[in-house]
Amino acid sequence: MTRIDFYILQGQDAVIRPLFACRLAEKAYRQGHAVYINTGSSAQSSYMDQLLWTFSPDSFVPHSVYMPDQDAKPPVLIGHSEDPDTKCDVLLNLDNEIPGFFGQFSRLTEIVDQQSERKQAARKRYKYYMEQGYQINSHEING
C-alpha cells in the first residue's frame, strides 16, 4: 500500500511549495529513488524544470519534463496529469487534485502551504486518503 506523507509548510508565498519539492526530489534522488513530480499544468511543469536547475548552486538533480516516448528517462521526471510509463517509486504531488495513478507509487508526498485554496484542496485529499484506509503521516515544516 502506498505510504502517504503530508508536509505542512508555514507561509503562503507561492515559491515555498516548489522549492520544498526541489529539496525533496534532490533528497530522494540522492537516496536512489526515482521521482515523478506531478504538477497542475504544463506551465507549472516548465517552472519546476527551470527551478530544479537553479534552486541550489551546489545541487545537481538529473531531471526532465516527462514525455511518454522518451528513450532515456532521468531519475526525476516532471509532468502534469499523466500516468508515467516508467517505474518511479516516489510521487511528489503539486496539483490540487488527487493523481489517479498514485497507487502505483510506493510513496506519495503531498506538499501543503498556508494559501487558503491549496489548503482546502489538501484537506479534501487528506479526507479521501483516510476514507480509503491509507495510513497518513503529517510533518510540520518550520522554515
Tab-separated table of C-alpha atoms in Angstrom:
chain	number	residue	atom	x	y	z
A	1	MET	CA	0.000	0.000	0.000
A	2	THR	CA	1.227	3.499	-0.840
A	3	ARG	CA	2.745	5.448	2.046
A	4	ILE	CA	1.325	8.975	2.155
A	5	ASP	CA	3.140	11.913	3.725
A	6	PHE	CA	1.745	15.421	4.077
A	7	TYR	CA	4.343	18.132	4.556
A	8	ILE	CA	2.708	21.207	6.097
A	9	LEU	CA	4.697	24.342	5.287
A	10	GLN	CA	4.348	27.637	7.120
A	11	GLY	CA	3.594	30.646	4.954
A	12	GLN	CA	1.739	31.093	1.715
A	13	ASP	CA	4.367	32.575	-0.583
A	14	ALA	CA	3.906	30.905	-3.970
A	15	VAL	CA	7.536	29.758	-4.166
A	16	ILE	CA	7.766	27.777	-0.904
A	17	ARG	CA	5.989	24.664	-2.236
A	18	PRO	CA	8.074	24.330	-5.419
A	19	LEU	CA	11.312	24.998	-3.547
A	20	PHE	CA	10.436	22.393	-0.936
A	21	ALA	CA	9.556	19.949	-3.742
A	22	CYS	CA	13.016	20.545	-5.244
A	23	ARG	CA	14.667	19.755	-1.918
A	24	LEU	CA	12.586	16.580	-1.505
A	25	ALA	CA	13.294	15.486	-5.087
A	26	GLU	CA	17.020	16.015	-4.542
A	27	LYS	CA	16.960	14.049	-1.276
A	28	ALA	CA	15.010	11.165	-2.846
A	29	TYR	CA	17.329	11.125	-5.889
A	30	ARG	CA	20.420	11.010	-3.650
A	31	GLN	CA	18.846	8.064	-1.797
A	32	GLY	CA	18.480	6.191	-5.099
A	33	HIS	CA	14.765	6.726	-5.698
A	34	ALA	CA	13.082	7.534	-8.990
A	35	VAL	CA	10.776	10.540	-8.599
A	36	TYR	CA	7.774	11.836	-10.511
A	37	ILE	CA	6.722	15.418	-9.765
A	38	ASN	CA	3.058	15.848	-10.636
A	39	THR	CA	2.043	19.432	-11.372
A	40	GLY	CA	-1.255	21.059	-12.267
A	41	SER	CA	-0.313	22.394	-15.711
A	42	SER	CA	2.303	22.472	-18.415
A	43	ALA	CA	3.331	25.969	-17.239
A	44	GLN	CA	3.921	24.631	-13.722
A	45	SER	CA	5.894	21.688	-15.154
A	46	SER	CA	8.119	24.112	-17.094
A	47	TYR	CA	8.581	26.212	-13.957
A	48	MET	CA	9.644	23.147	-11.947
A	49	ASP	CA	12.026	22.142	-14.754
A	50	GLN	CA	13.760	25.532	-14.546
A	51	LEU	CA	13.684	25.630	-10.746
A	52	LEU	CA	15.382	22.230	-10.434
A	53	TRP	CA	18.336	23.666	-12.377
A	54	THR	CA	18.617	26.782	-10.215
A	55	PHE	CA	17.192	26.185	-6.716
A	56	SER	CA	20.621	25.465	-5.211
A	57	PRO	CA	24.035	26.415	-6.633
A	58	ASP	CA	25.604	23.274	-5.130
A	59	SER	CA	22.966	20.858	-6.362
A	60	PHE	CA	22.529	18.706	-9.450
A	61	VAL	CA	19.296	16.793	-9.922
A	62	PRO	CA	19.100	14.968	-13.275
A	63	HIS	CA	15.570	15.573	-14.499
A	64	SER	CA	13.357	16.357	-17.471
A	65	VAL	CA	9.790	17.105	-18.334
A	66	TYR	CA	8.090	13.746	-18.903
A	67	MET	CA	7.430	12.586	-22.451
A	68	PRO	CA	5.978	9.079	-22.929
A	69	ASP	CA	8.155	8.223	-25.932
A	70	GLN	CA	11.387	9.452	-24.329
A	71	ASP	CA	14.089	6.786	-24.650
A	72	ALA	CA	16.327	7.636	-21.699
A	73	LYS	CA	14.452	8.806	-18.639
A	74	PRO	CA	16.361	10.570	-15.863
A	75	PRO	CA	15.690	9.697	-12.208
A	76	VAL	CA	13.440	12.747	-11.734
A	77	LEU	CA	10.537	13.371	-14.097
A	78	ILE	CA	8.069	16.250	-14.139
A	79	GLY	CA	4.588	16.025	-15.627
A	80	HIS	CA	1.012	17.060	-15.228
A	81	SER	CA	-1.910	14.649	-15.020
A	82	GLU	CA	-0.009	11.961	-16.901
A	83	ASP	CA	0.470	8.393	-15.756
A	84	PRO	CA	4.196	7.820	-16.296
A	85	ASP	CA	5.053	4.701	-18.279
A	86	THR	CA	8.247	4.221	-16.331
A	87	LYS	CA	8.900	2.890	-12.844
A	88	CYS	CA	9.090	5.639	-10.246
A	89	ASP	CA	8.697	4.962	-6.550
A	90	VAL	CA	8.159	8.490	-5.184
A	91	LEU	CA	5.347	10.781	-6.329
A	92	LEU	CA	5.530	14.455	-5.319
A	93	ASN	CA	2.100	15.973	-5.870
A	94	LEU	CA	1.909	19.709	-6.522
A	95	ASP	CA	-1.543	19.533	-8.096
A	96	ASN	CA	-4.690	20.392	-6.136
A	97	GLU	CA	-6.281	17.164	-7.373
A	98	ILE	CA	-5.626	13.547	-6.423
A	99	PRO	CA	-3.464	11.912	-9.084
A	100	GLY	CA	-5.491	8.965	-10.362
A	101	PHE	CA	-2.303	6.925	-10.718
A	102	PHE	CA	-0.876	7.473	-7.201
A	103	GLY	CA	-1.438	3.814	-6.233
A	104	GLN	CA	1.424	2.621	-8.448
A	105	PHE	CA	3.957	4.501	-6.286
A	106	SER	CA	5.351	3.216	-3.016
A	107	ARG	CA	5.288	6.746	-1.597
A	108	LEU	CA	3.084	9.792	-2.222
A	109	THR	CA	4.141	13.176	-0.896
A	110	GLU	CA	1.627	15.995	-0.606
A	111	ILE	CA	3.099	19.453	-0.003
A	112	VAL	CA	0.733	21.937	1.621
A	113	ASP	CA	1.273	25.620	2.319
A	114	GLN	CA	-0.997	28.098	4.077
A	115	GLN	CA	-2.604	29.558	0.942
A	116	SER	CA	-6.339	29.151	1.534
A	117	GLU	CA	-7.351	27.473	-1.743
A	118	ARG	CA	-4.456	25.000	-1.695
A	119	LYS	CA	-5.052	24.226	1.981
A	120	GLN	CA	-8.745	23.489	1.346
A	121	ALA	CA	-7.855	21.216	-1.591
A	122	ALA	CA	-5.288	19.420	0.592
A	123	ARG	CA	-7.915	18.803	3.269
A	124	LYS	CA	-10.138	17.122	0.661
A	125	ARG	CA	-7.259	14.928	-0.495
A	126	TYR	CA	-6.405	14.043	3.112
A	127	LYS	CA	-10.018	13.076	3.795
A	128	TYR	CA	-10.148	10.923	0.658
A	129	TYR	CA	-6.951	9.056	1.558
A	130	MET	CA	-8.232	8.482	5.115
A	131	GLU	CA	-11.578	7.170	3.830
A	132	GLN	CA	-9.695	4.760	1.554
A	133	GLY	CA	-7.772	3.373	4.532
A	134	TYR	CA	-4.331	4.787	3.812
A	135	GLN	CA	-2.025	5.500	6.713
A	136	ILE	CA	-1.080	9.169	6.578
A	137	ASN	CA	1.975	10.772	8.155
A	138	SER	CA	1.980	14.535	8.726
A	139	HIS	CA	5.108	16.630	9.094
A	140	GLU	CA	5.097	20.277	10.219
A	141	ILE	CA	7.908	22.162	8.482
A	142	ASN	CA	9.041	25.430	10.030
A	143	GLY	CA	11.361	27.216	7.681
